Amino acid sequence: MIFPIFIFSLLLSSSYALTQDFCVGDLSLPDAPCGFPCKKVAKVNENDFVYSGLGKAGNTTNIIKAAVTPAFVSQFPGLNGLGISIARLDLAVDGVIPMHTHPAGSEVLVVVEGTICAGFISSANTVYFKTLNKGDIMVFPEGLLHFQINSGTTPALAFVSFSSHNPGLQILDFALFANDLPSELVEKTTFLDDVQVKKLKKVLGGTG
């Protein structure tokens, strides 16, 4: 598990400045833009700084043949206020993480097993993509659309680290086709025809 530890070290320099040693999130209280309120120090123990949820492969028997297992502040309250988080990415053969964005954090990906084609699109619509092999690392700047595809013949495993304890997530396909945005508005803004839009809405569970 050396790769996730390495990624964490890369992002430490961007962590939020703390006026105390740590601020373990009290998940029983409401979240705020700066994070959760601090758990009382007297109630903090070593388990608050350990998370064991990334050792098991995620379930890839779904439409995208992929699974993302997060260790964000909501799963790992010891991250609260530190400006870092991590997730496990499992991709079955032909698996894909569709075009998406993290509005609150940059991302670093390291391939642990398999082959992954990954890339992002800049605000100038320039595309940067590369086929990554075991040990390769790629960075995705904050807020930019990006994707990952298993381009190999075996399952792929990667770990991704973020410059935020809660980087956020918006998947483009779901934003367009998995809600009740009227089809005619989707058609006008995407230049897709009615048949295509309704087909995608049906696949992703959208209405309208």
PDB file of C-alpha atoms in Angstrom:
ATOM      1  CA  MET A   1       0.000   0.000   0.000  1.00  0.00           C
ATOM      2  CA  ILE A   2       2.948   2.320  -0.578  1.00  0.00           C
ATOM      3  CA  PHE A   3       1.269   4.225  -3.398  1.00  0.00           C
ATOM      4  CA  PRO A   4      -1.610   5.767  -1.373  1.00  0.00           C
ATOM      5  CA  ILE A   5       0.862   6.829   1.324  1.00  0.00           C
ATOM      6  CA  PHE A   6       3.016   8.471  -1.347  1.00  0.00           C
ATOM      7  CA  ILE A   7       0.052  10.354  -2.782  1.00  0.00           C
ATOM      8  CA  PHE A   8      -0.941  11.594   0.659  1.00  0.00           C
ATOM      9  CA  SER A   9       2.546  13.061   1.079  1.00  0.00           C
ATOM     10  CA  LEU A  10       2.213  14.914  -2.218  1.00  0.00           C
ATOM     11  CA  LEU A  11      -0.889  16.716  -1.033  1.00  0.00           C
ATOM     12  CA  LEU A  12       0.121  17.616   2.493  1.00  0.00           C
ATOM     13  CA  SER A  13       1.453  20.992   1.365  1.00  0.00           C
ATOM     14  CA  SER A  14      -2.055  22.046   0.306  1.00  0.00           C
ATOM     15  CA  SER A  15      -3.752  21.169   3.596  1.00  0.00           C
ATOM     16  CA  TYR A  16      -5.729  23.739   5.495  1.00  0.00           C
ATOM     17  CA  ALA A  17      -3.902  25.636   8.216  1.00  0.00           C
ATOM     18  CA  LEU A  18      -4.986  24.458  11.651  1.00  0.00           C
ATOM     19  CA  THR A  19      -4.700  26.353  14.903  1.00  0.00           C
ATOM     20  CA  GLN A  20      -4.644  23.035  16.766  1.00  0.00           C
ATOM     21  CA  ASP A  21      -3.132  19.623  16.115  1.00  0.00           C
ATOM     22  CA  PHE A  22      -6.277  18.188  14.538  1.00  0.00           C
ATOM     23  CA  CYS A  23     -10.029  18.541  14.317  1.00  0.00           C
ATOM     24  CA  VAL A  24     -11.639  15.123  14.099  1.00  0.00           C
ATOM     25  CA  GLY A  25     -15.072  15.703  12.598  1.00  0.00           C
ATOM     26  CA  ASP A  26     -18.115  15.246  14.785  1.00  0.00           C
ATOM     27  CA  LEU A  27     -20.402  13.601  12.239  1.00  0.00           C
ATOM     28  CA  SER A  28     -23.409  13.946  14.539  1.00  0.00           C
ATOM     29  CA  LEU A  29     -23.386  17.696  13.850  1.00  0.00           C
ATOM     30  CA  PRO A  30     -24.171  19.488  10.547  1.00  0.00           C
ATOM     31  CA  ASP A  31     -21.436  19.816   7.942  1.00  0.00           C
ATOM     32  CA  ALA A  32     -20.311  23.326   6.910  1.00  0.00           C
ATOM     33  CA  PRO A  33     -18.182  24.701   4.046  1.00  0.00           C
ATOM     34  CA  CYS A  34     -15.071  24.435   6.226  1.00  0.00           C
ATOM     35  CA  GLY A  35     -15.937  20.966   7.490  1.00  0.00           C
ATOM     36  CA  PHE A  36     -17.581  19.394  10.499  1.00  0.00           C
ATOM     37  CA  PRO A  37     -17.302  20.859  14.008  1.00  0.00           C
ATOM     38  CA  CYS A  38     -14.494  19.304  16.034  1.00  0.00           C
ATOM     39  CA  LYS A  39     -15.098  16.279  18.169  1.00  0.00           C
ATOM     40  CA  LYS A  40     -14.160  16.937  21.786  1.00  0.00           C
ATOM     41  CA  VAL A  41     -10.487  16.040  22.219  1.00  0.00           C
ATOM     42  CA  ALA A  42     -11.271  13.965  25.312  1.00  0.00           C
ATOM     43  CA  LYS A  43     -13.407  11.691  23.125  1.00  0.00           C
ATOM     44  CA  VAL A  44     -10.805  11.296  20.354  1.00  0.00           C
ATOM     45  CA  ASN A  45      -8.855   8.032  20.155  1.00  0.00           C
ATOM     46  CA  GLU A  46      -6.497   6.292  17.719  1.00  0.00           C
ATOM     47  CA  ASN A  47      -9.405   4.771  15.791  1.00  0.00           C
ATOM     48  CA  ASP A  48     -10.365   8.252  14.590  1.00  0.00           C
ATOM     49  CA  PHE A  49      -7.109   8.363  12.617  1.00  0.00           C
ATOM     50  CA  VAL A  50      -7.412   4.925  11.015  1.00  0.00           C
ATOM     51  CA  TYR A  51      -9.732   3.773   8.206  1.00  0.00           C
ATOM     52  CA  SER A  52      -9.859   0.190   6.973  1.00  0.00           C
ATOM     53  CA  GLY A  53     -12.423   0.489   4.196  1.00  0.00           C
ATOM     54  CA  LEU A  54     -10.133   0.429   1.172  1.00  0.00           C
ATOM     55  CA  GLY A  55      -8.756  -3.094   1.504  1.00  0.00           C
ATOM     56  CA  LYS A  56     -11.691  -4.778  -0.224  1.00  0.00           C
ATOM     57  CA  ALA A  57     -12.547  -4.541  -3.925  1.00  0.00           C
ATOM     58  CA  GLY A  58     -15.707  -2.673  -4.798  1.00  0.00           C
ATOM     59  CA  ASN A  59     -18.664  -4.227  -6.620  1.00  0.00           C
ATOM     60  CA  THR A  60     -18.199  -3.721 -10.366  1.00  0.00           C
ATOM     61  CA  THR A  61     -21.350  -5.578 -11.473  1.00  0.00           C
ATOM     62  CA  ASN A  62     -23.126  -2.419 -12.618  1.00  0.00           C
ATOM     63  CA  ILE A  63     -23.712  -0.394 -15.760  1.00  0.00           C
ATOM     64  CA  ILE A  64     -20.252   1.219 -15.689  1.00  0.00           C
ATOM     65  CA  LYS A  65     -18.437  -1.956 -14.580  1.00  0.00           C
ATOM     66  CA  ALA A  66     -16.594   0.080 -11.982  1.00  0.00           C
ATOM     67  CA  ALA A  67     -16.667   0.964  -8.300  1.00  0.00           C
ATOM     68  CA  VAL A  68     -15.328   3.887  -6.311  1.00  0.00           C
ATOM     69  CA  THR A  69     -14.831   3.351  -2.579  1.00  0.00           C
ATOM     70  CA  PRO A  70     -14.281   6.735  -0.908  1.00  0.00           C
ATOM     71  CA  ALA A  71     -12.455   7.643   2.259  1.00  0.00           C
ATOM     72  CA  PHE A  72     -13.731  11.202   2.517  1.00  0.00           C
ATOM     73  CA  VAL A  73     -14.517  13.029   5.737  1.00  0.00           C
ATOM     74  CA  SER A  74     -17.956  11.409   5.970  1.00  0.00           C
ATOM     75  CA  GLN A  75     -16.326   7.963   6.088  1.00  0.00           C
ATOM     76  CA  PHE A  76     -13.075   8.977   7.775  1.00  0.00           C
ATOM     77  CA  PRO A  77     -13.675  11.892  10.183  1.00  0.00           C
ATOM     78  CA  GLY A  78      -9.982  12.128  11.078  1.00  0.00           C
ATOM     79  CA  LEU A  79      -9.490  13.878   7.711  1.00  0.00           C
ATOM     80  CA  ASN A  80     -11.631  16.806   8.788  1.00  0.00           C
ATOM     81  CA  GLY A  81      -9.850  20.109   8.107  1.00  0.00           C
ATOM     82  CA  LEU A  82      -6.673  18.497   6.738  1.00  0.00           C
ATOM     83  CA  GLY A  83      -7.411  19.156   3.061  1.00  0.00           C
ATOM     84  CA  ILE A  84      -6.763  15.569   1.936  1.00  0.00           C
ATOM     85  CA  SER A  85      -8.743  12.424   1.172  1.00  0.00           C
ATOM     86  CA  ILE A  86      -8.397   9.212  -0.798  1.00  0.00           C
ATOM     87  CA  ALA A  87     -10.507   6.648  -2.650  1.00  0.00           C
ATOM     88  CA  ARG A  88     -10.138   3.218  -4.186  1.00  0.00           C
ATOM     89  CA  LEU A  89     -11.008   2.739  -7.854  1.00  0.00           C
ATOM     90  CA  ASP A  90     -11.862  -0.755  -9.164  1.00  0.00           C
ATOM     91  CA  LEU A  91     -12.435  -1.196 -12.886  1.00  0.00           C
ATOM     92  CA  ALA A  92     -13.550  -4.500 -14.393  1.00  0.00           C
ATOM     93  CA  VAL A  93     -12.597  -5.221 -18.004  1.00  0.00           C
ATOM     94  CA  ASP A  94     -14.294  -2.507 -20.129  1.00  0.00           C
ATOM     95  CA  GLY A  95     -15.099  -0.595 -16.960  1.00  0.00           C
ATOM     96  CA  VAL A  96     -15.389   3.182 -17.120  1.00  0.00           C
ATOM     97  CA  ILE A  97     -15.662   6.129 -14.770  1.00  0.00           C
ATOM     98  CA  PRO A  98     -17.715   8.499 -16.965  1.00  0.00           C
ATOM     99  CA  MET A  99     -16.815  12.116 -17.548  1.00  0.00           C
ATOM    100  CA  HIS A 100     -17.066  13.875 -14.189  1.00  0.00           C
ATOM    101  CA  THR A 101     -15.679  16.688 -12.098  1.00  0.00           C
ATOM    102  CA  HIS A 102     -14.672  17.359  -8.504  1.00  0.00           C
ATOM    103  CA  PRO A 103     -15.580  21.009  -7.832  1.00  0.00           C
ATOM    104  CA  ALA A 104     -13.655  21.244  -4.551  1.00  0.00           C
ATOM    105  CA  GLY A 105     -10.368  19.441  -5.126  1.00  0.00           C
ATOM    106  CA  SER A 106      -7.586  18.399  -7.484  1.00  0.00           C
ATOM    107  CA  GLU A 107      -6.960  14.676  -7.930  1.00  0.00           C
ATOM    108  CA  VAL A 108      -3.883  12.464  -8.207  1.00  0.00           C
ATOM    109  CA  LEU A 109      -4.327   8.921  -9.532  1.00  0.00           C
ATOM    110  CA  VAL A 110      -1.828   6.076  -9.269  1.00  0.00           C
ATOM    111  CA  VAL A 111      -2.333   2.770 -11.071  1.00  0.00           C
ATOM    112  CA  VAL A 112      -1.675  -0.238  -8.837  1.00  0.00           C
ATOM    113  CA  GLU A 113      -2.774  -3.003 -11.206  1.00  0.00           C
ATOM    114  CA  GLY A 114      -3.843  -3.169 -14.855  1.00  0.00           C
ATOM    115  CA  THR A 115      -4.015  -0.546 -17.578  1.00  0.00           C
ATOM    116  CA  ILE A 116      -6.119   2.602 -17.455  1.00  0.00           C
ATOM    117  CA  CYS A 117      -6.715   5.227 -20.126  1.00  0.00           C
ATOM    118  CA  ALA A 118      -7.303   8.503 -18.279  1.00  0.00           C
ATOM    119  CA  GLY A 119      -7.629  12.108 -19.303  1.00  0.00           C
ATOM    120  CA  PHE A 120      -9.144  15.526 -18.730  1.00  0.00           C
ATOM    121  CA  ILE A 121     -10.395  18.495 -20.744  1.00  0.00           C
ATOM    122  CA  SER A 122      -9.132  21.986 -20.000  1.00  0.00           C
ATOM    123  CA  SER A 123     -11.322  25.099 -19.918  1.00  0.00           C
ATOM    124  CA  ALA A 124      -9.921  25.851 -23.395  1.00  0.00           C
ATOM    125  CA  ASN A 125     -11.321  22.467 -24.569  1.00  0.00           C
ATOM    126  CA  THR A 126      -7.852  20.990 -24.970  1.00  0.00           C
ATOM    127  CA  VAL A 127      -7.847  17.253 -24.304  1.00  0.00           C
ATOM    128  CA  TYR A 128      -5.047  15.565 -22.355  1.00  0.00           C
ATOM    129  CA  PHE A 129      -5.202  11.774 -22.124  1.00  0.00           C
ATOM    130  CA  LYS A 130      -2.741   8.947 -21.662  1.00  0.00           C
ATOM    131  CA  THR A 131      -2.676   5.178 -21.267  1.00  0.00           C
ATOM    132  CA  LEU A 132      -1.361   4.472 -17.774  1.00  0.00           C
ATOM    133  CA  ASN A 133       0.283   1.282 -16.562  1.00  0.00           C
ATOM    134  CA  LYS A 134       1.177  -0.040 -13.114  1.00  0.00           C
ATOM    135  CA  GLY A 135       3.047   2.618 -11.145  1.00  0.00           C
ATOM    136  CA  ASP A 136       2.059   5.501 -13.430  1.00  0.00           C
ATOM    137  CA  ILE A 137       0.593   8.646 -11.868  1.00  0.00           C
ATOM    138  CA  MET A 138      -1.646  11.314 -13.402  1.00  0.00           C
ATOM    139  CA  VAL A 139      -3.011  14.558 -11.986  1.00  0.00           C
ATOM    140  CA  PHE A 140      -6.432  16.064 -12.722  1.00  0.00           C
ATOM    141  CA  PRO A 141      -6.746  19.774 -11.897  1.00  0.00           C
ATOM    142  CA  GLU A 142      -9.619  20.924  -9.710  1.00  0.00           C
ATOM    143  CA  GLY A 143     -12.972  21.365 -11.403  1.00  0.00           C
ATOM    144  CA  LEU A 144     -12.029  20.014 -14.840  1.00  0.00           C
ATOM    145  CA  LEU A 145     -13.963  17.237 -16.561  1.00  0.00           C
ATOM    146  CA  HIS A 146     -12.039  13.959 -16.553  1.00  0.00           C
ATOM    147  CA  PHE A 147     -12.496  10.203 -17.001  1.00  0.00           C
ATOM    148  CA  GLN A 148     -10.895   6.799 -16.481  1.00  0.00           C
ATOM    149  CA  ILE A 149     -11.345   3.680 -18.648  1.00  0.00           C
ATOM    150  CA  ASN A 150      -9.971   0.174 -18.211  1.00  0.00           C
ATOM    151  CA  SER A 151      -8.194  -0.170 -21.538  1.00  0.00           C
ATOM    152  CA  GLY A 152      -6.540  -3.488 -20.684  1.00  0.00           C
ATOM    153  CA  THR A 153      -7.593  -7.124 -20.678  1.00  0.00           C
ATOM    154  CA  THR A 154      -7.586  -7.652 -16.901  1.00  0.00           C
ATOM    155  CA  PRO A 155      -9.265  -5.849 -13.979  1.00  0.00           C
ATOM    156  CA  ALA A 156      -7.586  -2.590 -12.995  1.00  0.00           C
ATOM    157  CA  LEU A 157      -6.991  -1.076  -9.563  1.00  0.00           C
ATOM    158  CA  ALA A 158      -6.039   2.500  -8.774  1.00  0.00           C
ATOM    159  CA  PHE A 159      -6.008   4.800  -5.780  1.00  0.00           C
ATOM    160  CA  VAL A 160      -6.936   8.458  -6.114  1.00  0.00           C
ATOM    161  CA  SER A 161      -6.084  11.181  -3.628  1.00  0.00           C
ATOM    162  CA  PHE A 162      -7.629  14.639  -3.394  1.00  0.00           C
ATOM    163  CA  SER A 163      -6.615  18.069  -2.135  1.00  0.00           C
ATOM    164  CA  SER A 164      -9.799  18.304  -0.069  1.00  0.00           C
ATOM    165  CA  HIS A 165     -11.388  16.271   2.703  1.00  0.00           C
ATOM    166  CA  ASN A 166     -14.599  16.442   0.653  1.00  0.00           C
ATOM    167  CA  PRO A 167     -13.823  17.051  -3.053  1.00  0.00           C
ATOM    168  CA  GLY A 168     -17.403  16.698  -4.270  1.00  0.00           C
ATOM    169  CA  LEU A 169     -18.521  14.833  -7.382  1.00  0.00           C
ATOM    170  CA  GLN A 170     -20.706  15.551 -10.397  1.00  0.00           C
ATOM    171  CA  ILE A 171     -20.994  12.953 -13.174  1.00  0.00           C
ATOM    172  CA  LEU A 172     -21.886  14.595 -16.486  1.00  0.00           C
ATOM    173  CA  ASP A 173     -24.077  11.760 -17.797  1.00  0.00           C
ATOM    174  CA  PHE A 174     -26.083  11.631 -14.571  1.00  0.00           C
ATOM    175  CA  ALA A 175     -26.427  15.411 -14.476  1.00  0.00           C
ATOM    176  CA  LEU A 176     -27.988  15.356 -17.945  1.00  0.00           C
ATOM    177  CA  PHE A 177     -29.950  12.122 -18.013  1.00  0.00           C
ATOM    178  CA  ALA A 178     -30.563  10.813 -14.469  1.00  0.00           C
ATOM    179  CA  ASN A 179     -32.965  13.483 -13.237  1.00  0.00           C
ATOM    180  CA  ASP A 180     -36.203  15.215 -14.251  1.00  0.00           C
ATOM    181  CA  LEU A 181     -34.688  17.890 -16.504  1.00  0.00           C
ATOM    182  CA  PRO A 182     -37.180  18.033 -19.416  1.00  0.00           C
ATOM    183  CA  SER A 183     -35.996  16.182 -22.515  1.00  0.00           C
ATOM    184  CA  GLU A 184     -36.582  19.185 -24.762  1.00  0.00           C
ATOM    185  CA  LEU A 185     -34.153  21.258 -22.685  1.00  0.00           C
ATOM    186  CA  VAL A 186     -31.536  18.509 -22.787  1.00  0.00           C
ATOM    187  CA  GLU A 187     -31.969  18.277 -26.564  1.00  0.00           C
ATOM    188  CA  LYS A 188     -31.543  22.008 -27.071  1.00  0.00           C
ATOM    189  CA  THR A 189     -28.448  22.233 -24.880  1.00  0.00           C
ATOM    190  CA  THR A 190     -26.715  19.077 -26.143  1.00  0.00           C
ATOM    191  CA  PHE A 191     -27.853  18.954 -29.809  1.00  0.00           C
ATOM    192  CA  LEU A 192     -28.971  15.343 -29.273  1.00  0.00           C
ATOM    193  CA  ASP A 193     -32.250  14.193 -30.815  1.00  0.00           C
ATOM    194  CA  ASP A 194     -35.309  13.128 -28.851  1.00  0.00           C
ATOM    195  CA  VAL A 195     -34.744   9.394 -29.348  1.00  0.00           C
ATOM    196  CA  GLN A 196     -31.175   9.561 -28.041  1.00  0.00           C
ATOM    197  CA  VAL A 197     -32.120  11.642 -24.998  1.00  0.00           C
ATOM    198  CA  LYS A 198     -35.043   9.428 -24.010  1.00  0.00           C
ATOM    199  CA  LYS A 199     -32.917   6.307 -24.476  1.00  0.00           C
ATOM    200  CA  LEU A 200     -30.241   7.680 -22.130  1.00  0.00           C
ATOM    201  CA  LYS A 201     -32.844   8.829 -19.603  1.00  0.00           C
ATOM    202  CA  LYS A 202     -34.330   5.333 -19.582  1.00  0.00           C
ATOM    203  CA  VAL A 203     -30.900   3.720 -19.073  1.00  0.00           C
ATOM    204  CA  LEU A 204     -29.918   6.082 -16.239  1.00  0.00           C
ATOM    205  CA  GLY A 205     -33.309   6.372 -14.565  1.00  0.00           C
ATOM    206  CA  GLY A 206     -34.223   9.896 -15.572  1.00  0.00           C
ATOM    207  CA  THR A 207     -37.710  11.268 -16.248  1.00  0.00           C
ATOM    208  CA  GLY A 208     -39.155  14.210 -18.116  1.00  0.00           C
TER     209      GLY A 208
END
